[in-house]
Coordinates of C-alpha atoms and ligand atoms in Angstrom, one line a residue:
M478 CA 89.1 91.5 94.8
C479 CA 89.7 93.1 98.2
G480 CA 90.3 90.7 101.2
I481 CA 88.6 90.4 104.2
A482 CA 90.1 88.4 107.7
G483 CA 88.1 88.5 110.8
Y484 CA 89.1 86.7 114.3
I485 CA 87.3 85.7 117.2
G486 CA 88.7 83.5 120.3
K487 CA 91.5 83.4 123.1
N488 CA 94.3 85.6 121.4
E489 CA 95.2 89.1 120.3
A490 CA 93.2 89.4 117.4
S491 CA 95.3 91.4 115.4
E492 CA 98.0 88.9 115.2
F493 CA 96.2 86.6 113.2
L494 CA 94.2 89.7 111.5
M495 CA 97.6 91.2 110.1
D496 CA 98.6 87.8 109.1
A497 CA 95.7 87.5 107.1
L498 CA 95.9 90.5 105.8
K499 CA 99.3 89.8 103.9
R500 CA 98.1 86.5 102.9
L501 CA 95.1 88.4 101.3
E502 CA 97.2 91.3 100.3
Y503 CA 97.2 89.9 96.6
R504 CA 93.3 90.5 96.4
G505 CA 93.8 94.1 96.5
Y506 CA 96.7 96.2 97.9
D507 CA 95.4 100.3 97.5
S508 CA 94.6 100.2 101.6
A509 CA 93.9 98.1 104.2
G510 CA 92.3 98.7 108.1
V511 CA 91.8 96.8 111.1
A512 CA 89.2 97.3 113.6
V513 CA 89.2 95.5 117.2
L514 CA 86.7 95.3 119.7
D515 CA 88.8 96.0 123.3
K516 CA 88.2 94.8 126.8
N517 CA 86.5 97.9 127.7
G518 CA 84.0 97.5 125.0
E519 CA 84.9 100.0 122.7
I520 CA 85.9 99.4 119.0
N521 CA 89.5 100.8 117.7
C522 CA 90.4 101.2 114.2
V523 CA 93.4 101.6 112.4
K524 CA 93.5 102.0 108.6
S525 CA 96.5 102.7 106.1
V526 CA 96.8 103.9 102.5
G527 CA 99.1 101.8 100.6
K528 CA 100.7 98.2 101.4
I529 CA 100.1 96.1 104.3
N530 CA 103.5 96.7 105.8
A531 CA 102.2 100.6 105.7
L532 CA 99.3 99.5 108.2
E533 CA 101.5 97.3 110.3
K534 CA 104.0 100.3 110.8
K535 CA 100.9 102.0 112.0
L536 CA 99.9 99.4 114.4
K537 CA 103.0 99.9 116.1
E538 CA 102.5 102.9 117.1
K539 CA 99.0 102.4 118.4
N540 CA 98.7 98.8 119.7
L541 CA 95.1 97.3 119.5
S542 CA 94.2 95.1 121.5
G543 CA 91.2 92.3 122.0
R544 CA 90.2 89.1 121.0
S545 CA 87.4 89.7 118.1
G546 CA 88.0 91.9 115.2
I547 CA 88.0 92.2 111.3
A548 CA 90.0 93.8 108.9
H549 CA 90.5 94.4 104.9
T550 CA 92.8 95.0 102.3
R551 CA 91.1 96.9 99.8
W552 CA 91.0 97.2 95.9
A553 CA 89.3 100.3 95.0
T554 CA 86.1 100.2 93.0
H555 CA 84.0 103.2 94.4
G556 CA 86.4 106.3 95.5
H557 CA 90.0 106.6 95.2
P558 CA 92.7 105.2 97.7
S559 CA 92.7 106.9 101.2
E560 CA 92.5 106.5 104.7
K561 CA 88.7 108.1 104.3
N562 CA 87.8 105.7 101.9
A563 CA 89.8 102.2 103.3
H564 CA 87.6 99.5 105.3
P565 CA 86.6 98.7 107.7
H566 CA 83.6 101.4 107.6
C567 CA 81.6 102.6 110.6
D568 CA 78.1 104.0 111.7
C569 CA 77.5 107.1 112.6
E570 CA 78.1 106.9 115.9
G571 CA 80.8 104.5 115.4
D572 CA 79.4 101.7 117.1
I573 CA 79.1 98.7 114.1
Y574 CA 82.3 98.1 112.1
I575 CA 82.3 96.2 108.6
A576 CA 84.8 94.9 106.1
H577 CA 83.2 94.2 102.7
N578 CA 84.7 92.7 99.5
G579 CA 81.9 92.8 96.4
I580 CA 80.0 96.2 95.0
I581 CA 76.5 97.2 96.4
E582 CA 74.7 98.0 93.1
N583 CA 72.0 100.2 94.3
Y584 CA 74.0 102.1 96.7
K585 CA 73.3 105.2 95.1
A586 CA 69.7 105.1 95.6
L587 CA 70.3 103.4 99.1
K588 CA 72.7 106.6 100.6
S589 CA 70.4 109.1 99.2
K590 CA 67.6 107.5 101.5
L591 CA 70.3 107.1 104.2
I592 CA 71.4 111.1 104.1
Q593 CA 67.7 112.1 104.1
A594 CA 67.0 109.7 107.6
G595 CA 69.8 111.9 108.8
H596 CA 72.7 109.4 108.3
K597 CA 76.4 111.3 107.9
F598 CA 78.0 110.1 105.6
K599 CA 81.9 109.9 105.9
S600 CA 83.1 108.1 102.5
E601 CA 83.1 107.8 98.8
T602 CA 82.3 104.1 99.0
D603 CA 79.2 102.0 98.4
T604 CA 80.0 99.8 101.6
E605 CA 79.3 102.4 104.0
V606 CA 75.9 102.1 103.2
I607 CA 75.5 98.6 104.6
T608 CA 77.1 100.2 107.6
H609 CA 74.3 102.5 108.0
L610 CA 71.5 100.4 107.0
I611 CA 72.3 98.0 109.4
E612 CA 72.5 100.8 112.2
S613 CA 69.3 101.8 110.9
H614 CA 68.0 98.1 111.8
F615 CA 69.7 97.7 114.7
Q616 CA 67.7 97.0 118.0
G617 CA 70.1 95.2 119.7
N618 CA 70.5 92.1 118.2
L619 CA 73.4 92.4 115.4
E620 CA 72.4 89.4 113.5
Q621 CA 68.9 90.5 113.2
A622 CA 70.0 93.8 112.0
V623 CA 72.3 92.5 108.9
L624 CA 69.4 90.1 107.9
N625 CA 67.3 93.4 107.6
A626 CA 69.9 95.5 105.9
L627 CA 70.8 92.5 103.3
K628 CA 67.3 92.8 102.4
H629 CA 67.6 96.4 100.6
T630 CA 70.9 95.6 99.2
E631 CA 71.8 94.5 95.2
G632 CA 75.3 93.4 94.0
A633 CA 77.5 91.4 95.3
Y634 CA 79.0 91.0 98.7
A635 CA 81.1 89.2 101.6
I636 CA 80.8 90.7 104.8
A637 CA 82.2 90.9 108.0
V638 CA 80.6 92.9 110.9
I639 CA 81.1 93.7 114.4
S640 CA 79.3 95.8 116.8
K641 CA 80.0 97.0 120.4
N642 CA 76.2 97.5 121.7
D643 CA 76.4 93.7 120.6
P644 CA 79.7 92.3 121.5
G645 CA 81.1 88.9 121.3
K646 CA 80.2 88.2 117.9
I647 CA 80.9 88.6 114.4
I648 CA 78.5 88.3 112.0
I649 CA 79.4 87.3 108.3
A650 CA 77.3 86.7 104.9
K651 CA 78.1 86.1 101.6
K652 CA 76.4 86.4 98.0
S653 CA 78.6 85.9 95.1
S654 CA 81.8 87.1 96.9
P655 CA 84.1 84.2 98.2
L656 CA 84.2 83.9 102.6
I657 CA 85.4 80.6 104.6
I658 CA 85.3 80.1 108.4
G659 CA 88.2 78.5 109.9
I660 CA 87.7 76.2 112.7
G661 CA 90.1 76.4 115.7
E662 CA 90.5 75.0 119.1
N663 CA 88.1 77.9 121.0
E664 CA 88.7 80.2 118.3
Y665 CA 87.3 81.1 114.9
F666 CA 89.0 82.8 112.2
I667 CA 87.1 84.1 109.1
A668 CA 89.1 84.9 105.2
S669 CA 88.0 85.3 101.7
D670 CA 90.1 82.5 101.1
P671 CA 91.6 79.3 103.0
S672 CA 95.2 81.0 102.1
A673 CA 95.0 83.3 105.1
T674 CA 94.1 80.2 107.8
V675 CA 97.2 78.1 106.8
G676 CA 99.0 77.6 109.7
Y677 CA 96.0 78.3 112.4
T678 CA 94.0 75.4 111.0
D679 CA 93.2 73.0 108.1
K680 CA 89.4 73.0 109.1
V681 CA 87.3 75.1 106.9
I682 CA 84.0 76.1 105.8
Y683 CA 83.1 77.5 102.9
L684 CA 79.9 79.9 103.0
D685 CA 77.5 79.4 99.9
D686 CA 75.7 82.2 98.7
G687 CA 72.4 83.5 100.7
E688 CA 74.0 82.2 104.0
L689 CA 74.8 84.7 106.8
G690 CA 76.9 83.4 110.0
I691 CA 77.1 83.9 113.7
I692 CA 80.6 83.3 114.9
T693 CA 81.5 83.7 118.5
K694 CA 84.1 82.0 120.7
D695 CA 82.5 79.2 121.5
G696 CA 80.9 78.4 118.0
Y697 CA 79.3 79.3 114.7
K698 CA 75.9 79.0 113.4
I699 CA 74.7 79.6 109.8
I700 CA 71.3 80.6 108.7
S701 CA 69.3 81.2 105.4
I702 CA 69.5 84.9 104.7
I703 CA 66.0 84.4 102.9
D704 CA 64.1 82.5 105.5
S705 CA 66.6 82.4 108.8
N706 CA 66.5 78.6 108.9
E707 CA 69.6 77.3 110.0
I708 CA 71.8 75.0 107.5
H709 CA 74.0 72.4 109.1
K710 CA 77.3 72.2 107.2
D711 CA 80.5 70.0 107.2
H712 CA 84.0 71.5 107.4
C713 CA 86.2 70.2 105.0
K714 CA 90.4 69.8 105.4
V715 CA 92.4 72.1 103.3
D716 CA 95.8 71.0 101.9
L717 CA 97.4 73.4 102.0
D718 CA 101.4 73.6 103.1
V719 CA 102.5 77.0 104.5
S720 CA 105.5 76.8 102.4
E721 CA 103.0 77.5 99.6
V722 CA 102.2 80.8 100.6
Q723 CA 106.2 82.0 101.3
K724 CA 108.7 82.9 98.9
G725 CA 111.0 80.0 99.7
G726 CA 114.3 82.0 98.8
Y727 CA 113.2 83.9 96.3
D728 CA 112.9 87.7 96.3
H729 CA 109.3 87.4 94.8
F730 CA 106.8 85.0 94.3
L731 CA 106.6 85.7 90.7
L732 CA 110.0 84.6 89.9
K733 CA 109.3 81.3 92.7
E734 CA 106.3 80.5 90.5
I735 CA 107.9 80.5 86.9
F736 CA 110.7 78.4 88.4
E737 CA 107.8 75.8 89.8
G738 CA 107.3 75.3 86.3
P739 CA 108.3 71.5 86.6
E740 CA 106.6 70.7 89.4
V741 CA 103.6 72.2 88.3
V742 CA 103.5 70.2 85.6
K743 CA 104.4 67.1 87.0
N744 CA 101.6 67.4 89.8
S745 CA 98.8 68.3 87.0
I746 CA 99.7 64.9 85.0
R747 CA 100.6 62.5 88.2
G748 CA 98.6 59.8 88.1
R749 CA 96.5 60.6 85.1
I750 CA 98.3 59.2 82.3
I751 CA 98.3 55.3 81.4
P752 CA 101.1 55.6 79.0
D753 CA 101.0 51.5 77.3
E754 CA 97.4 51.9 76.3
G755 CA 97.7 56.0 75.5
L756 CA 95.0 57.0 77.6
V757 CA 94.6 60.0 80.1
K758 CA 92.4 59.1 83.1
L759 CA 90.5 62.2 84.4
G760 CA 88.9 61.2 87.8
G761 CA 87.0 64.8 88.0
L762 CA 85.6 63.5 84.8
D763 CA 85.1 60.2 84.9
V764 CA 82.4 60.3 87.3
L765 CA 79.8 61.5 84.4
D766 CA 77.9 59.4 82.4
Q767 CA 80.4 58.4 79.8
K768 CA 77.5 58.5 77.3
K769 CA 77.1 62.3 77.4
L770 CA 80.9 62.6 77.3
R771 CA 80.9 61.1 74.3
N772 CA 77.8 62.9 72.4
I773 CA 79.6 66.3 73.4
N774 CA 79.5 68.0 69.7
R775 CA 80.7 71.3 70.5
I776 CA 83.1 72.8 73.6
I777 CA 83.1 76.9 74.6
I778 CA 85.5 77.8 76.5
I779 CA 85.0 80.5 78.6
A780 CA 87.7 82.5 80.7
C781 CA 89.2 85.8 81.1
G782 CA 92.6 87.1 81.0
T783 CA 95.7 84.8 80.3
A784 CA 93.1 81.8 81.4
S785 CA 91.5 82.7 77.9
Y786 CA 95.0 82.5 76.2
A787 CA 95.4 78.7 78.0
G788 CA 91.7 78.1 76.6
L789 CA 92.8 79.5 72.7
V790 CA 95.8 76.9 73.1
G791 CA 93.1 74.6 74.0
E792 CA 90.8 75.1 70.8
Y793 CA 93.4 74.3 68.7
M794 CA 94.7 71.1 70.7
L795 CA 90.9 69.9 71.1
E796 CA 90.0 70.7 67.1
E797 CA 93.0 69.3 65.7
Y798 CA 93.8 65.9 67.9
A799 CA 90.1 65.5 69.2
G800 CA 88.3 66.5 66.5
I801 CA 85.7 68.9 68.6
P802 CA 84.4 72.0 67.1
V803 CA 85.6 74.2 70.0
E804 CA 85.2 78.2 70.8
V805 CA 86.6 80.3 73.0
E806 CA 84.5 83.3 74.7
L807 CA 85.7 85.7 77.4
G808 CA 83.6 85.6 80.1
S809 CA 82.8 89.6 79.9
E810 CA 81.3 89.3 76.8
F811 CA 79.7 85.4 76.6
R812 CA 77.4 86.7 79.9
Y813 CA 75.9 89.6 78.0
R814 CA 75.7 87.6 74.8
K815 CA 72.7 85.3 73.3
P816 CA 74.9 82.0 73.2
I817 CA 73.4 79.2 70.9
I818 CA 73.7 76.1 73.4
D819 CA 72.3 73.0 73.5
E820 CA 72.3 69.3 75.4
R821 CA 75.2 68.6 73.2
T822 CA 77.2 71.8 74.4
A823 CA 79.6 71.4 76.9
V824 CA 80.8 74.8 78.2
M825 CA 83.8 74.6 80.2
A826 CA 85.2 77.4 82.5
V827 CA 89.1 77.9 83.0
S828 CA 89.8 79.6 86.1
Q829 CA 93.0 79.8 88.3
S830 CA 91.1 81.0 91.4
G831 CA 87.4 79.6 90.4
E832 CA 86.4 83.3 91.7
T833 CA 86.4 85.6 88.4
A834 CA 82.7 87.1 88.7
D835 CA 82.7 87.1 84.8
T836 CA 83.4 83.8 84.4
L837 CA 81.6 82.2 87.1
A838 CA 78.7 84.1 85.7
S839 CA 78.7 82.9 82.2
L840 CA 79.2 79.5 83.4
L841 CA 75.5 80.0 85.7
E842 CA 74.5 81.6 82.4
A843 CA 75.9 78.1 80.0
K844 CA 74.3 75.9 83.1
R845 CA 70.4 77.4 83.1
K846 CA 70.5 77.2 79.4
G847 CA 70.9 73.3 79.9
A848 CA 74.8 73.3 78.9
L849 CA 76.7 70.5 80.7
T850 CA 79.3 72.6 82.8
L851 CA 82.9 71.8 83.2
G852 CA 85.6 73.4 84.8
I853 CA 89.5 73.6 84.5
V854 CA 90.3 75.2 88.0
N855 CA 93.0 75.5 90.4
V856 CA 92.0 76.3 93.9
V857 CA 89.8 73.4 95.5
G858 CA 86.1 74.1 96.6
S859 CA 86.4 77.5 94.9
A860 CA 82.9 78.7 93.7
I861 CA 83.7 78.0 89.5
A862 CA 84.6 74.4 91.0
R863 CA 81.3 74.3 93.1
E864 CA 79.0 75.1 90.4
T865 CA 80.4 73.1 87.6
D866 CA 79.0 69.5 87.0
A867 CA 82.3 68.1 86.7
G868 CA 86.1 69.1 86.3
V869 CA 89.5 68.8 86.3
Y870 CA 91.8 70.6 89.0
N871 CA 95.0 72.1 87.8
H872 CA 97.0 71.2 91.2
A873 CA 99.6 73.8 90.3
G874 CA 99.7 75.0 94.1
S875 CA 98.9 78.1 95.6
E876 CA 99.4 80.9 93.0
I877 CA 100.2 84.2 95.3
S878 CA 102.0 86.5 92.6
V879 CA 98.8 88.6 90.9
A880 CA 99.8 87.7 87.6
S881 CA 99.2 84.2 86.3
T882 CA 102.6 82.0 85.6
K883 CA 102.3 78.2 86.9
A884 CA 98.4 78.3 86.5
F885 CA 98.6 79.2 82.9
I886 CA 101.5 76.5 82.3
S887 CA 99.2 73.8 84.1
Q888 CA 96.1 75.4 82.1
M889 CA 97.6 74.1 79.1
T890 CA 99.0 70.8 80.3
V891 CA 95.7 70.2 81.4
F892 CA 94.0 70.9 77.9
A893 CA 96.7 68.4 76.3
L894 CA 95.6 65.5 78.7
L895 CA 91.3 66.7 78.0
T896 CA 92.8 66.3 74.1
V897 CA 93.7 62.9 74.7
Y898 CA 90.9 62.1 77.2
F899 CA 88.6 63.5 74.7
G900 CA 89.9 62.3 71.3
R901 CA 90.6 58.5 72.6
T902 CA 86.9 58.3 72.7
R903 CA 86.7 59.7 69.0
N904 CA 88.7 58.9 66.3
M905 CA 92.6 59.1 68.0
S906 CA 94.7 56.1 67.1
L907 CA 96.4 54.4 70.3
T908 CA 99.8 55.7 68.5
M909 CA 98.9 59.3 68.7
G910 CA 97.6 58.8 72.5
K911 CA 100.8 57.1 73.0
R912 CA 102.8 59.9 71.3
I913 CA 101.1 62.6 72.7
T914 CA 101.4 61.1 76.6
E915 CA 105.1 60.4 75.8
E916 CA 105.6 64.0 75.0
I917 CA 103.9 65.2 77.9
Q918 CA 106.0 63.0 80.2
K919 CA 108.8 65.1 79.1
I920 CA 107.3 68.7 79.3
P921 CA 108.8 68.4 83.2
S922 CA 112.4 68.2 82.1
L923 CA 112.2 69.9 78.9
I924 CA 110.8 73.1 81.2
E925 CA 113.7 72.8 83.7
K926 CA 115.9 73.4 80.0
V927 CA 114.3 76.3 79.4
L928 CA 115.0 77.6 82.5
E929 CA 118.5 77.0 81.7
S930 CA 118.3 80.3 79.9
D931 CA 117.3 82.5 83.2
G932 CA 120.9 84.5 83.0
Q933 CA 120.8 85.2 79.3
I934 CA 117.3 86.1 79.7
K935 CA 118.1 88.7 82.6
I936 CA 120.9 90.3 80.1
L937 CA 118.1 90.5 77.7
A938 CA 116.1 92.3 80.2
K939 CA 118.9 94.9 80.9
K940 CA 119.6 95.3 77.2
Y941 CA 115.8 95.8 76.2
S942 CA 114.2 97.5 79.4
G943 CA 114.6 101.4 77.6
Y944 CA 112.2 100.6 74.8
K945 CA 108.9 101.5 75.9
N946 CA 107.0 99.6 73.0
F947 CA 106.9 95.9 71.8
L948 CA 105.2 93.6 69.8
F949 CA 104.6 89.9 70.1
L950 CA 104.0 88.1 67.1
G951 CA 103.0 83.8 67.1
R952 CA 100.9 81.8 64.8
K953 CA 98.8 78.9 65.5
Y954 CA 100.2 77.1 68.4
N955 CA 101.9 80.3 70.0
Y956 CA 99.4 82.8 68.6
P957 CA 98.0 82.4 72.2
I958 CA 101.3 83.2 73.5
A959 CA 102.3 85.8 71.7
K960 CA 99.2 87.3 73.6
E961 CA 100.2 86.1 77.0
G962 CA 103.7 87.6 76.4
A963 CA 102.1 91.0 75.6
L964 CA 99.8 90.7 78.3
K965 CA 102.9 89.8 80.8
L966 CA 104.9 92.4 79.9
K967 CA 102.3 95.0 80.7
E968 CA 101.2 94.1 83.5
I969 CA 104.5 93.3 85.4
A970 CA 106.5 96.0 83.5
Y971 CA 104.1 98.4 83.2
Y972 CA 105.8 101.3 82.2
I973 CA 106.0 99.0 78.4
H974 CA 103.2 99.3 76.4
A975 CA 103.0 95.7 74.3
E976 CA 100.5 94.0 71.7
G977 CA 100.2 90.4 71.0
Y978 CA 99.0 90.0 67.6
A979 CA 98.9 86.5 65.1
G980 CA 101.6 86.7 62.7
G981 CA 99.5 86.7 59.6
E982 CA 97.9 89.9 60.8
M983 CA 101.0 91.8 61.0
K984 CA 100.7 93.3 58.0
H985 CA 96.9 94.4 58.3
G986 CA 98.1 97.0 60.3
P987 CA 100.3 96.8 63.1
I988 CA 103.4 96.7 60.7
A989 CA 103.0 100.1 60.5
M990 CA 104.4 100.8 64.0
I991 CA 107.3 98.9 63.4
D992 CA 110.7 101.3 63.2
E993 CA 114.4 100.4 65.1
N994 CA 112.6 101.4 68.6
F995 CA 109.5 99.1 68.4
P996 CA 111.2 95.7 69.1
C997 CA 109.2 92.4 68.4
F998 CA 109.6 89.0 69.9
F999 CA 108.4 86.5 67.4
I1000 CA 107.8 82.8 68.6
V1001 CA 108.8 80.9 65.9
P1002 CA 109.7 77.0 67.4
N1003 CA 110.1 75.1 64.0
D1004 CA 106.5 74.1 63.4
S1005 CA 104.1 73.8 60.7
V1006 CA 103.9 77.8 60.3
Y1007 CA 107.6 78.0 60.4
E1008 CA 107.9 79.5 56.8
K1009 CA 104.9 81.7 57.2
M1010 CA 106.6 83.2 60.5
W1011 CA 110.2 83.5 58.5
S1012 CA 108.6 86.1 56.1
N1013 CA 106.8 88.0 58.9
M1014 CA 110.4 88.3 60.4
E1015 CA 111.8 89.5 56.8
E1016 CA 109.4 91.9 56.9
V1017 CA 110.3 93.6 60.0
K1018 CA 113.9 93.3 59.3
A1019 CA 113.1 95.1 56.4
R1020 CA 112.0 97.9 58.3
N1021 CA 114.9 97.9 60.9
G1022 CA 112.8 96.4 63.4
K1023 CA 114.5 94.6 66.1
I1024 CA 113.9 91.0 66.6
I1025 CA 114.0 88.3 69.5
A1026 CA 113.3 85.2 68.6
I1027 CA 112.3 82.3 70.7
A1028 CA 112.9 79.3 68.7
T1029 CA 113.9 75.8 68.6
E1030 CA 117.0 74.4 69.8
G1031 CA 119.9 73.6 66.6
N1032 CA 118.0 76.4 64.5
E1033 CA 121.3 78.3 63.2
D1034 CA 119.4 80.4 60.4
I1035 CA 117.5 82.5 62.7
K1036 CA 120.3 84.1 63.7
D1037 CA 120.5 85.6 60.0
L1038 CA 117.3 87.5 61.1
A1039 CA 117.2 87.9 64.8
D1040 CA 118.6 90.1 67.2
D1041 CA 118.8 87.7 70.0
V1042 CA 117.6 84.2 70.3
I1043 CA 116.5 82.4 73.5
Y1044 CA 116.2 78.7 72.6
V1045 CA 113.5 76.0 73.9
P1046 CA 113.9 72.5 73.3
K1047 CA 112.2 70.2 70.3
T1048 CA 108.4 68.8 71.8
L1049 CA 105.3 68.2 69.8
E1050 CA 103.8 71.2 67.7
M1051 CA 100.7 71.2 70.2
L1052 CA 103.5 71.4 73.4
T1053 CA 105.2 73.9 72.3
P1054 CA 103.5 76.9 73.7
I1055 CA 104.0 75.4 77.5
L1056 CA 107.6 75.7 77.1
T1057 CA 107.8 79.2 75.1
A1058 CA 105.8 80.6 77.4
I1059 CA 108.0 80.4 80.1
P1060 CA 110.8 82.8 78.5
L1061 CA 108.6 85.7 78.5
H1062 CA 107.0 85.0 81.8
L1063 CA 111.1 85.0 82.8
F1064 CA 111.8 88.4 80.4
A1065 CA 108.7 90.3 81.9
A1066 CA 109.3 89.7 85.4
Y1067 CA 113.3 90.8 84.7
V1068 CA 112.3 93.8 83.0
G1069 CA 109.7 94.8 85.6
I1070 CA 112.6 94.3 88.2
E1071 CA 114.9 96.8 86.0
L1072 CA 112.0 99.3 85.8
G1073 CA 111.4 99.2 89.5
C1074 CA 108.1 97.9 89.6
D1075 CA 106.2 95.5 92.1
I1076 CA 106.4 92.6 90.2
D1077 CA 104.5 90.7 92.2
Q1078 CA 101.8 93.1 93.0
P1079 CA 101.9 95.5 89.7
R1080 CA 99.9 98.8 90.3
N1081 CA 96.6 98.9 90.1
L1082 CA 95.5 95.2 89.6
A1083 CA 94.4 92.8 91.9
K1084 CA 93.9 89.1 91.8
S1085 CA 91.1 87.2 91.8
V1086 CA 88.1 89.4 90.0
T1087 CA 85.4 88.8 92.1
V1088 CA 83.7 92.1 90.7
E1089 CA 82.7 92.6 86.9
Ligands
F6R1312 C1 97.1 88.2 84.0 C2 96.3 87.3 85.2 C3 94.6 87.4 84.9 C4 94.0 86.2 84.8 C5 92.6 86.4 84.7 C6 91.8 85.3 85.4 O1 98.9 87.5 84.5 O2 96.5 86.9 86.1 O3 94.7 87.8 83.5 O4 94.4 85.3 84.3 O5 92.2 87.7 85.5 O6 92.0 84.9 86.4 P1 91.4 83.2 87.0 O7 92.4 82.5 86.1 O8 91.2 83.5 88.2 O9 90.3 83.1 86.9

């Protein structure tokens, strides 16, 4: 949430800064700004409301020249999107500029003290208090002023600060929100995540909480915010390709990422299956004491949004085939509950970004309570990946579109792998292990078949895009897919309201809404609950509801009840959600396009929810 960038070195700062903002735009896109120190020692700042291309247009009129600068793309928390509230923010004199990601929780108290001391505020943001705090502590040395200012703040921050009175350096600091330094040849890049530095450098340092960096064109120094002691950190090599952050011939990242489904599953399972032995090898978990893993008698999955639906699918898989009791908790709830955890409980965080504040906070709480912490994370080196005792990377590649699709597919795939991994050290037979792993390996080609329905789904999107409400129903493994289908539709085609329900729950309330204007998606592959779902379809039909069914290939009977049918190939019941999710992702994308929505960056949203 919010992206920040910085540059210092031999080239024009605004080139990298604008590139970085475009790459980080998924983190927030209601306003943006850039501030550059010019050769006369003045800081020039340009801000704009709306997307980065609006800022780019403005910059063409006002060329910002200089070799160091900072930039920001905003997702509003305090104060509505406006130029006045857009970052970078400056102090009273326009000497110090700051870009900030996070929330300063005690900003109100700080602001009134600063106002009493004569500081003039120009915005409604929490961020501006940091600038004035730095100003009030500034005595010629920027890092010292930042260190002193941060001692007064509570909350989360990743900041980049420049000052015309201590030029030639950028000061950065981190607590809870992500920040990296990219190391180039006589140039340094600062960004919220490494996607911004792809193509500039693959050498990256991840700042940890409580660290402050002093970056000049000749080098960097990292010190502790608490005691100012120097911290020596090694850089890591980031394995990202420029093609991952480009649309690759598609008009939208969202469509590109949905169509990457087969490749995503291949990457998630590559080298992890031993077919003859019906076994799964997960390097990230093999590092743990195997006795400890075998001792786990309960798993609590923590996640938010779409990742939590993958967790629900995982719950059903792990309970049915590995025999381990599993609960799924939303990060935002878990962190404020008093969960009962003992040394045999594993708490497993599921997160694409590895940054989600609620999931991370829950994980840290579980760690404090002595749980073994595990993760299913896509972004390598992210906070959640670093905080867990062990985990499994998705290897889904960069997910740029704000709505999570390919990561969801990959999270369910990893849960299938985990089911075999845990199951085979418990009661799962060799035959069952082989059966599941054989079927997992077929998933990429089965997804390719699902994607062949693309044309039909586009037509259906046109047909149904005029409806204002939708109900999504599924049962057992496909109950979470009903939730996911509804979430995606309301998120991507944001003029439509949708609800996702368990089929059996329909008559406990939602059936009241059904009439000819309320289409229902039924996710009804041939599985153990098919007959039950059939009864639910009859109930909707009896009330003149329109039915769109996602059914197994060859099921002709379904046409008796459904107005439209999208077929998916047959697979094991536990793997059906990986296939049934895809038509729903495509449907949401095409309805969004029909309605003129920005499907990559839907309104009000941002990827990586790094605030509570
Ligand atoms: C929905 C979506 C969100 C995320 C949620 C968790 O399409 O993308 O619901 O799934 O914000 O994000 P991560 O997985 O990064 O923790």
